[in-house]
């Protein structure tokens, strides 16, 4: 008999608005941190040792923050994407909270950016643009555009994307409004492969680079995983049915063992990544879950799962971390 | 007198020249030789004082001769004569030196002869105490004055018989004599004979050879000395501490001289020289047997002095141990153990001097031990420790508290000397096991006291003062001892263990015991608490070793201990028997049943034991906070919730302990008060609360903690609290049937807190009453003017004026604002209003709960919610509307207990909603209430004094008290007022209980405000004291059925009428009539 699903380890309260996005940072000296972006433009920096917000950044003119990431491998370099069509770079070192640079993308959608540290010190950033279908890849330091990726056929609005470094160079996987997924070769600027697993818009996707496998979710009950084979073409793989429709985000844990989804039905679902076997339904939130994130703590026993929800709470879980 | 005068004068100018001195002294010497009388002796000694020391020295033999001659003359002499001779000799000897061996020997033997009985030279004679004293004094003076080179001849083998006689003489005196001074003097002489005198004069310092000589001589007497002195030492306490300690000194000096390590080898080489029969050959064999015998004597000495009431004796014991350990630890191998024990036992002496001396001695001994034979020394110590640990439980059971304290101090002392080396002992599994088990047995608690469980906290939630006030730690009752100092000593032992021992090893060992059996659990927890405190250096006197445990280790160990303490099975223990539970709080019953599937109530001692276990664990957690200081902050995440949970425990002991732990947290983490602690860490608390709310079966106390939090936090917490309130409400919705009571109390405290946090709305509460009051004061004239104005307005006169007047009234301005938002967007309510509304909604359902207790609580909550919503009528009125049917049921068809609070709620509602309720009240409530009042009036009128204890009475009283204000606030008119006044009239009767009469009077006063005319009529109908005359002849006289006979209503009616007249002055009445007539 399987064990009952666990309770959250703790709840982080006080964001004061729906939590849209989460990002862990556990490296370096100092306590592990969790960055959260709220629907009212606040970015909270949570100290996971004290379980309290160390710092609250007011950003993006109180517009929703939809994406956060750290860059340069530092806890104090933060990039945020807001619904004011801007990207902001933050310097948080020594208690500062200053915006050092910003970029007007002109994108009005909900598509989150994707950051790729190709070489130490130089990063590529893929962001949506004013043109709803286009992905623009820029070099982080100078904002110089590396390429602009636009599908030839009409696929609708860009919904989500993920960029990673393949053997041949940076690759970007993008999901579109009509449900199709396109694998782009960033350096060649041409699409490598098309796949249309579902007819509904691709709400979210994630790719596990080591296993060459990705997964996408939509407003439907089905999660569809696909593989990227040697010829860099996308192939349908497993699929799994959920009880309730709608996924806002999903994340594969770095070790490639489990997948967590943020459901519109207020639940977090955990699946085995290999065969998409449903493992657990984590119930706590009282409103739709917007975001999930796995921590990258060096000590596997301290790795956590965090989920941010529309009910303004962030729940932190410790699951399957002993293995 | 004359002599002393001369002495005094002569003392100023002593005769220096020996010749003159000789001439001066000669006559008296000669005289004395011829006539040995007291007078002559005194004359001589008087003259002696006139001669300088130098002259005396030269004339020593000459002067001593007549004196000795007196002693030598055969025949019996007067004691006083001998005494005065002794005095004179003592004077001479004190001021001169004995330079010739012959005179020393002769004087020595002559003095001995004076002491001993004529037949047996080894036994003291039957002289008076004074005489003995003076002889002994002289002997002492003689020994002091002997020259260094001649004194050692005393110890030559040929002198042994004489010396032996003297020694046995002194010993016999010390042993058998009654007078303390004689005992002291003889002991002093003995000490002098050992050449170990401790007085301030100059002494001969024996060289090595001489020491050997001395040792050889004294060895002969050792058995006798030991026997006699041990008898003296163990003698009656009344002999005084000085004798005991002096005897000890003599003994150990003798032993130290005889058994000195340095003389071990010497004796071997010199053995051949001494051919005397009497001399003892100090062979290794002899040493061995002697050491065994000495060990026996030593044990006896230690046993009767180690716990001696006088500290000087204990100090002497320390000196003894130190002296012997440093002088002859090798030759008296058997004694080292007991000596160390004695030394160690004194390390924690109450007397600082003993303590200091002891620690100095120990340090010295430890250094010597470490430098020469460290391993042996540690071995001896650990062996001692082991045997002590083995015998500890037995000793703790059998001996008295004083002895127990001593034993424990010894234990502590060993640990102190071992210091960091204690680990060597602890790493041996046998030793550790022995020690831990011994502690477990010794620290067993006595849990049979009924008071433990009977101590009930007065308030469910402890009141956290604003300041940290010291709380006395709870007194534990142990099975094996009662003295607090024993407990303190045990604590010190554990701390010392923790301080020096390997913390991992110890914590591991005691955690094992903690888990092993519930029998050991409490003791193990106590030990763990102390060990950790000790490891952190709390309560350990660290003079010699600065020894700190690694902080990270400490934290991780504390974490594991805390985890164990607050784990479900060790934290949620039954502390109340089911029988109790039912009577105190019916709500708790199902919880207990869930925790204990077997419904058999646990025996009393088990409950007591549980209570103590929790207390000890709480104490421990508090102690850990002390140990970590500000580093404890992260632990609050785990500890604060469980501790707060216990702070609300019904058991007094537990709640006190928890409160103390919280105070410890405050001190450690630098909060000014528990209140601040709760407020500053409310996020942690709320986290646990919200998680635990979802698991009611495991964590039944989450609501309680939440209530406590509400009670103590302030409005700044509202956003956080609101979040959890949603959890509470959700949880309540999920399980209305079982979990209502705890949640009701949460909601109650929540609403109470809200009312407290937003006092503006409560401040508003009084204004309606004031307004009505003002209205009532408005004069008749004003009323008529207003009436006229209203009438004019209704007819359309002066409308323009009104418009102008209202131009500057703001409502018109606020309107556009609302329009801007648009009708579709619902206004976002302030959090507090939203919460109050949500709570009220739940209460509507709960108002019909089958449990009376719940209904009562809900009525209170509703009352508070109404206060909160008072300002937002558009929210309040719909809620009241929904509430009404259930409330009506409470008012009309419920248990008599529920009616008064329901009525109170009605009054509050009337206050807040006013006319919104008027119709409902007059239609649905008033008829029933008044009917029941009328019905009850007959009963209460006929009742005896016991009636005031009945429910019916209380109900009557509550209704009568509330009815008046209600009428005013709801602005009831005509028929309703009639109803009320009719129902109340019976209560004006003097036959009613006095309180009911008073309450009824208050109703009538309210009615007077509302409708004075009606009141007047009603009252006059009952009784009118004076005939009614129309105020104006033109008016027709009133025709009412008035009765002017005194009756049961007279008193009250009269009082009311008087008040009515007073409030309605004549002139306004006249005016009224006047306007009417015109």
PDB file of N, CA, C and O in Angstrom, chain B residues 506-553:
ATOM      1  N   UNK B 506      27.453  10.552  24.990  1.00  0.00           N
ATOM      2  CA  UNK B 506      26.514  10.692  26.101  1.00  0.00           C
ATOM      3  C   UNK B 506      25.082  10.814  25.606  1.00  0.00           C
ATOM      4  O   UNK B 506      24.180  10.145  26.100  1.00  0.00           O
ATOM      5  N   UNK B 507      24.894  11.703  24.629  1.00  0.00           N
ATOM      6  CA  UNK B 507      23.535  11.913  24.131  1.00  0.00           C
ATOM      7  C   UNK B 507      23.008  10.612  23.553  1.00  0.00           C
ATOM      8  O   UNK B 507      21.860  10.227  23.781  1.00  0.00           O
ATOM      9  N   UNK B 508      23.864   9.932  22.859  1.00  0.00           N
ATOM     10  CA  UNK B 508      23.471   8.660  22.280  1.00  0.00           C
ATOM     11  C   UNK B 508      23.033   7.694  23.369  1.00  0.00           C
ATOM     12  O   UNK B 508      21.965   7.082  23.281  1.00  0.00           O
ATOM     13  N   UNK B 509      23.850   7.603  24.395  1.00  0.00           N
ATOM     14  CA  UNK B 509      23.568   6.663  25.475  1.00  0.00           C
ATOM     15  C   UNK B 509      22.245   6.977  26.159  1.00  0.00           C
ATOM     16  O   UNK B 509      21.400   6.103  26.351  1.00  0.00           O
ATOM     17  N   UNK B 510      22.054   8.259  26.482  1.00  0.00           N
ATOM     18  CA  UNK B 510      20.846   8.591  27.231  1.00  0.00           C
ATOM     19  C   UNK B 510      19.610   8.625  26.346  1.00  0.00           C
ATOM     20  O   UNK B 510      18.504   8.389  26.815  1.00  0.00           O
ATOM     21  N   UNK B 511      19.808   8.930  25.061  1.00  0.00           N
ATOM     22  CA  UNK B 511      18.666   8.843  24.146  1.00  0.00           C
ATOM     23  C   UNK B 511      18.212   7.391  24.074  1.00  0.00           C
ATOM     24  O   UNK B 511      17.020   7.103  24.003  1.00  0.00           O
ATOM     25  N   UNK B 512      19.189   6.512  24.086  1.00  0.00           N
ATOM     26  CA  UNK B 512      18.882   5.085  24.040  1.00  0.00           C
ATOM     27  C   UNK B 512      18.035   4.711  25.258  1.00  0.00           C
ATOM     28  O   UNK B 512      17.013   4.031  25.140  1.00  0.00           O
ATOM     29  N   UNK B 513      18.454   5.186  26.403  1.00  0.00           N
ATOM     30  CA  UNK B 513      17.697   4.899  27.625  1.00  0.00           C
ATOM     31  C   UNK B 513      16.312   5.530  27.567  1.00  0.00           C
ATOM     32  O   UNK B 513      15.332   4.955  28.025  1.00  0.00           O
ATOM     33  N   UNK B 514      16.266   6.719  27.010  1.00  0.00           N
ATOM     34  CA  UNK B 514      14.999   7.437  26.897  1.00  0.00           C
ATOM     35  C   UNK B 514      14.008   6.629  26.078  1.00  0.00           C
ATOM     36  O   UNK B 514      12.841   6.513  26.412  1.00  0.00           O
ATOM     37  N   UNK B 515      14.540   6.054  25.004  1.00  0.00           N
ATOM     38  CA  UNK B 515      13.645   5.302  24.130  1.00  0.00           C
ATOM     39  C   UNK B 515      13.377   3.919  24.689  1.00  0.00           C
ATOM     40  O   UNK B 515      12.359   3.308  24.381  1.00  0.00           O
ATOM     41  N   UNK B 516      14.310   3.435  25.487  1.00  0.00           N
ATOM     42  CA  UNK B 516      14.245   2.050  25.911  1.00  0.00           C
ATOM     43  C   UNK B 516      12.990   1.761  26.734  1.00  0.00           C
ATOM     44  O   UNK B 516      12.255   0.815  26.450  1.00  0.00           O
ATOM     45  N   UNK B 517      12.754   2.558  27.725  1.00  0.00           N
ATOM     46  CA  UNK B 517      11.643   2.205  28.601  1.00  0.00           C
ATOM     47  C   UNK B 517      11.045   3.453  29.202  1.00  0.00           C
ATOM     48  O   UNK B 517      11.745   4.435  29.464  1.00  0.00           O
ATOM     49  N   UNK B 518       9.766   3.401  29.429  1.00  0.00           N
ATOM     50  CA  UNK B 518       9.123   4.576  30.012  1.00  0.00           C
ATOM     51  C   UNK B 518       9.563   4.770  31.460  1.00  0.00           C
ATOM     52  O   UNK B 518       9.393   5.837  32.035  1.00  0.00           O
ATOM     53  N   UNK B 519      10.119   3.717  32.040  1.00  0.00           N
ATOM     54  CA  UNK B 519      10.588   3.831  33.421  1.00  0.00           C
ATOM     55  C   UNK B 519      11.743   4.818  33.494  1.00  0.00           C
ATOM     56  O   UNK B 519      11.862   5.601  34.423  1.00  0.00           O
ATOM     57  N   UNK B 520      12.603   4.771  32.483  1.00  0.00           N
ATOM     58  CA  UNK B 520      13.791   5.631  32.492  1.00  0.00           C
ATOM     59  C   UNK B 520      13.545   6.986  31.844  1.00  0.00           C
ATOM     60  O   UNK B 520      14.392   7.853  31.908  1.00  0.00           O
ATOM     61  N   UNK B 521      12.410   7.115  31.168  1.00  0.00           N
ATOM     62  CA  UNK B 521      12.281   8.238  30.242  1.00  0.00           C
ATOM     63  C   UNK B 521      12.479   9.596  30.919  1.00  0.00           C
ATOM     64  O   UNK B 521      13.200  10.457  30.424  1.00  0.00           O
ATOM     65  N   UNK B 522      11.843   9.757  32.055  1.00  0.00           N
ATOM     66  CA  UNK B 522      11.911  11.076  32.697  1.00  0.00           C
ATOM     67  C   UNK B 522      13.329  11.385  33.162  1.00  0.00           C
ATOM     68  O   UNK B 522      13.839  12.473  32.935  1.00  0.00           O
ATOM     69  N   UNK B 523      13.941  10.367  33.782  1.00  0.00           N
ATOM     70  CA  UNK B 523      15.295  10.604  34.275  1.00  0.00           C
ATOM     71  C   UNK B 523      16.243  10.884  33.113  1.00  0.00           C
ATOM     72  O   UNK B 523      17.055  11.794  33.160  1.00  0.00           O
ATOM     73  N   UNK B 524      16.079  10.073  32.060  1.00  0.00           N
ATOM     74  CA  UNK B 524      16.976  10.246  30.919  1.00  0.00           C
ATOM     75  C   UNK B 524      16.823  11.647  30.354  1.00  0.00           C
ATOM     76  O   UNK B 524      17.809  12.292  29.985  1.00  0.00           O
ATOM     77  N   UNK B 525      15.580  12.111  30.315  1.00  0.00           N
ATOM     78  CA  UNK B 525      15.361  13.461  29.790  1.00  0.00           C
ATOM     79  C   UNK B 525      16.033  14.493  30.693  1.00  0.00           C
ATOM     80  O   UNK B 525      16.673  15.429  30.214  1.00  0.00           O
ATOM     81  N   UNK B 526      15.889  14.286  31.996  1.00  0.00           N
ATOM     82  CA  UNK B 526      16.535  15.224  32.920  1.00  0.00           C
ATOM     83  C   UNK B 526      18.041  15.241  32.688  1.00  0.00           C
ATOM     84  O   UNK B 526      18.669  16.304  32.631  1.00  0.00           O
ATOM     85  N   UNK B 527      18.595  14.037  32.578  1.00  0.00           N
ATOM     86  CA  UNK B 527      20.044  13.951  32.386  1.00  0.00           C
ATOM     87  C   UNK B 527      20.432  14.608  31.078  1.00  0.00           C
ATOM     88  O   UNK B 527      21.387  15.397  31.028  1.00  0.00           O
ATOM     89  N   UNK B 528      19.683  14.334  30.033  1.00  0.00           N
ATOM     90  CA  UNK B 528      19.998  14.932  28.730  1.00  0.00           C
ATOM     91  C   UNK B 528      19.979  16.454  28.822  1.00  0.00           C
ATOM     92  O   UNK B 528      20.876  17.126  28.307  1.00  0.00           O
ATOM     93  N   UNK B 529      18.952  16.964  29.492  1.00  0.00           N
ATOM     94  CA  UNK B 529      18.854  18.418  29.622  1.00  0.00           C
ATOM     95  C   UNK B 529      20.113  18.986  30.250  1.00  0.00           C
ATOM     96  O   UNK B 529      20.682  19.979  29.784  1.00  0.00           O
ATOM     97  N   UNK B 530      20.528  18.331  31.331  1.00  0.00           N
ATOM     98  CA  UNK B 530      21.676  18.858  32.055  1.00  0.00           C
ATOM     99  C   UNK B 530      22.956  18.674  31.257  1.00  0.00           C
ATOM    100  O   UNK B 530      23.830  19.538  31.257  1.00  0.00           O
ATOM    101  N   UNK B 531      23.058  17.540  30.593  1.00  0.00           N
ATOM    102  CA  UNK B 531      24.271  17.271  29.823  1.00  0.00           C
ATOM    103  C   UNK B 531      24.467  18.342  28.773  1.00  0.00           C
ATOM    104  O   UNK B 531      25.562  18.893  28.597  1.00  0.00           O
ATOM    105  N   UNK B 532      23.381  18.665  28.105  1.00  0.00           N
ATOM    106  CA  UNK B 532      23.509  19.644  27.028  1.00  0.00           C
ATOM    107  C   UNK B 532      23.818  21.019  27.597  1.00  0.00           C
ATOM    108  O   UNK B 532      24.641  21.766  27.062  1.00  0.00           O
ATOM    109  N   UNK B 533      23.154  21.316  28.732  1.00  0.00           N
ATOM    110  CA  UNK B 533      23.472  22.592  29.376  1.00  0.00           C
ATOM    111  C   UNK B 533      24.959  22.630  29.724  1.00  0.00           C
ATOM    112  O   UNK B 533      25.641  23.630  29.490  1.00  0.00           O
ATOM    113  N   UNK B 534      25.439  21.513  30.271  1.00  0.00           N
ATOM    114  CA  UNK B 534      26.844  21.458  30.660  1.00  0.00           C
ATOM    115  C   UNK B 534      27.764  21.598  29.464  1.00  0.00           C
ATOM    116  O   UNK B 534      28.780  22.285  29.518  1.00  0.00           O
ATOM    117  N   UNK B 535      27.372  20.960  28.374  1.00  0.00           N
ATOM    118  CA  UNK B 535      28.212  21.012  27.185  1.00  0.00           C
ATOM    119  C   UNK B 535      28.329  22.437  26.678  1.00  0.00           C
ATOM    120  O   UNK B 535      29.363  22.849  26.163  1.00  0.00           O
ATOM    121  N   UNK B 536      27.249  23.184  26.842  1.00  0.00           N
ATOM    122  CA  UNK B 536      27.296  24.566  26.384  1.00  0.00           C
ATOM    123  C   UNK B 536      27.951  25.471  27.419  1.00  0.00           C
ATOM    124  O   UNK B 536      28.116  26.654  27.183  1.00  0.00           O
ATOM    125  N   UNK B 537      28.277  24.879  28.559  1.00  0.00           N
ATOM    126  CA  UNK B 537      28.955  25.679  29.578  1.00  0.00           C
ATOM    127  C   UNK B 537      28.007  26.437  30.470  1.00  0.00           C
ATOM    128  O   UNK B 537      28.418  27.331  31.184  1.00  0.00           O
ATOM    129  N   UNK B 538      26.714  26.063  30.440  1.00  0.00           N
ATOM    130  CA  UNK B 538      25.763  26.717  31.328  1.00  0.00           C
ATOM    131  C   UNK B 538      25.845  26.041  32.688  1.00  0.00           C
ATOM    132  O   UNK B 538      25.757  24.829  32.790  1.00  0.00           O
ATOM    133  N   UNK B 539      26.014  26.828  33.716  1.00  0.00           N
ATOM    134  CA  UNK B 539      26.009  26.282  35.068  1.00  0.00           C
ATOM    135  C   UNK B 539      27.205  25.422  35.399  1.00  0.00           C
ATOM    136  O   UNK B 539      27.137  24.575  36.256  1.00  0.00           O
ATOM    137  N   UNK B 540      28.288  25.575  34.699  1.00  0.00           N
ATOM    138  CA  UNK B 540      29.494  24.836  35.039  1.00  0.00           C
ATOM    139  C   UNK B 540      30.531  25.848  35.502  1.00  0.00           C
ATOM    140  O   UNK B 540      30.761  26.846  34.828  1.00  0.00           O
ATOM    141  N   UNK B 541      31.110  25.584  36.657  1.00  0.00           N
ATOM    142  CA  UNK B 541      32.162  26.496  37.097  1.00  0.00           C
ATOM    143  C   UNK B 541      33.452  26.072  36.412  1.00  0.00           C
ATOM    144  O   UNK B 541      33.942  24.975  36.617  1.00  0.00           O
ATOM    145  N   UNK B 542      33.897  26.951  35.574  1.00  0.00           N
ATOM    146  CA  UNK B 542      35.107  26.578  34.836  1.00  0.00           C
ATOM    147  C   UNK B 542      36.254  27.432  35.331  1.00  0.00           C
ATOM    148  O   UNK B 542      36.422  28.559  34.898  1.00  0.00           O
ATOM    149  N   UNK B 543      37.006  26.895  36.251  1.00  0.00           N
ATOM    150  CA  UNK B 543      38.150  27.669  36.693  1.00  0.00           C
ATOM    151  C   UNK B 543      39.395  27.191  35.965  1.00  0.00           C
ATOM    152  O   UNK B 543      40.197  27.969  35.488  1.00  0.00           O
ATOM    153  N   UNK B 544      39.491  25.880  35.878  1.00  0.00           N
ATOM    154  CA  UNK B 544      40.760  25.369  35.388  1.00  0.00           C
ATOM    155  C   UNK B 544      40.754  25.141  33.874  1.00  0.00           C
ATOM    156  O   UNK B 544      41.680  25.496  33.189  1.00  0.00           O
ATOM    157  N   UNK B 545      39.683  24.580  33.386  1.00  0.00           N
ATOM    158  CA  UNK B 545      39.732  24.186  31.973  1.00  0.00           C
ATOM    159  C   UNK B 545      38.724  24.976  31.162  1.00  0.00           C
ATOM    160  O   UNK B 545      37.549  24.979  31.464  1.00  0.00           O
ATOM    161  N   UNK B 546      39.217  25.594  30.166  1.00  0.00           N
ATOM    162  CA  UNK B 546      38.310  26.202  29.197  1.00  0.00           C
ATOM    163  C   UNK B 546      38.103  25.153  28.118  1.00  0.00           C
ATOM    164  O   UNK B 546      39.015  24.765  27.393  1.00  0.00           O
ATOM    165  N   UNK B 547      36.897  24.693  28.057  1.00  0.00           N
ATOM    166  CA  UNK B 547      36.663  23.539  27.211  1.00  0.00           C
ATOM    167  C   UNK B 547      35.305  23.733  26.559  1.00  0.00           C
ATOM    168  O   UNK B 547      34.284  23.718  27.208  1.00  0.00           O
ATOM    169  N   UNK B 548      35.288  23.966  25.300  1.00  0.00           N
ATOM    170  CA  UNK B 548      34.031  24.299  24.626  1.00  0.00           C
ATOM    171  C   UNK B 548      33.681  23.241  23.586  1.00  0.00           C
ATOM    172  O   UNK B 548      34.548  22.771  22.853  1.00  0.00           O
ATOM    173  N   UNK B 549      32.417  22.912  23.569  1.00  0.00           N
ATOM    174  CA  UNK B 549      31.969  21.968  22.558  1.00  0.00           C
ATOM    175  C   UNK B 549      31.748  22.713  21.248  1.00  0.00           C
ATOM    176  O   UNK B 549      31.333  23.855  21.242  1.00  0.00           O
ATOM    177  N   UNK B 550      32.027  22.026  20.193  1.00  0.00           N
ATOM    178  CA  UNK B 550      31.812  22.576  18.877  1.00  0.00           C
ATOM    179  C   UNK B 550      30.345  22.991  18.716  1.00  0.00           C
ATOM    180  O   UNK B 550      29.436  22.221  19.012  1.00  0.00           O
ATOM    181  N   UNK B 551      30.153  24.208  18.236  1.00  0.00           N
ATOM    182  CA  UNK B 551      28.796  24.732  18.201  1.00  0.00           C
ATOM    183  C   UNK B 551      27.895  23.987  17.233  1.00  0.00           C
ATOM    184  O   UNK B 551      26.721  23.744  17.505  1.00  0.00           O
ATOM    185  N   UNK B 552      28.450  23.597  16.118  1.00  0.00           N
ATOM    186  CA  UNK B 552      27.613  22.890  15.142  1.00  0.00           C
ATOM    187  C   UNK B 552      27.177  21.544  15.668  1.00  0.00           C
ATOM    188  O   UNK B 552      26.021  21.122  15.505  1.00  0.00           O
ATOM    189  N   UNK B 553      28.127  20.867  16.331  1.00  0.00           N
ATOM    190  CA  UNK B 553      27.774  19.583  16.931  1.00  0.00           C
ATOM    191  C   UNK B 553      26.645  19.765  17.919  1.00  0.00           C
ATOM    192  O   UNK B 553      25.679  19.005  17.930  1.00  0.00           O
TER     193      UNK B 553
END
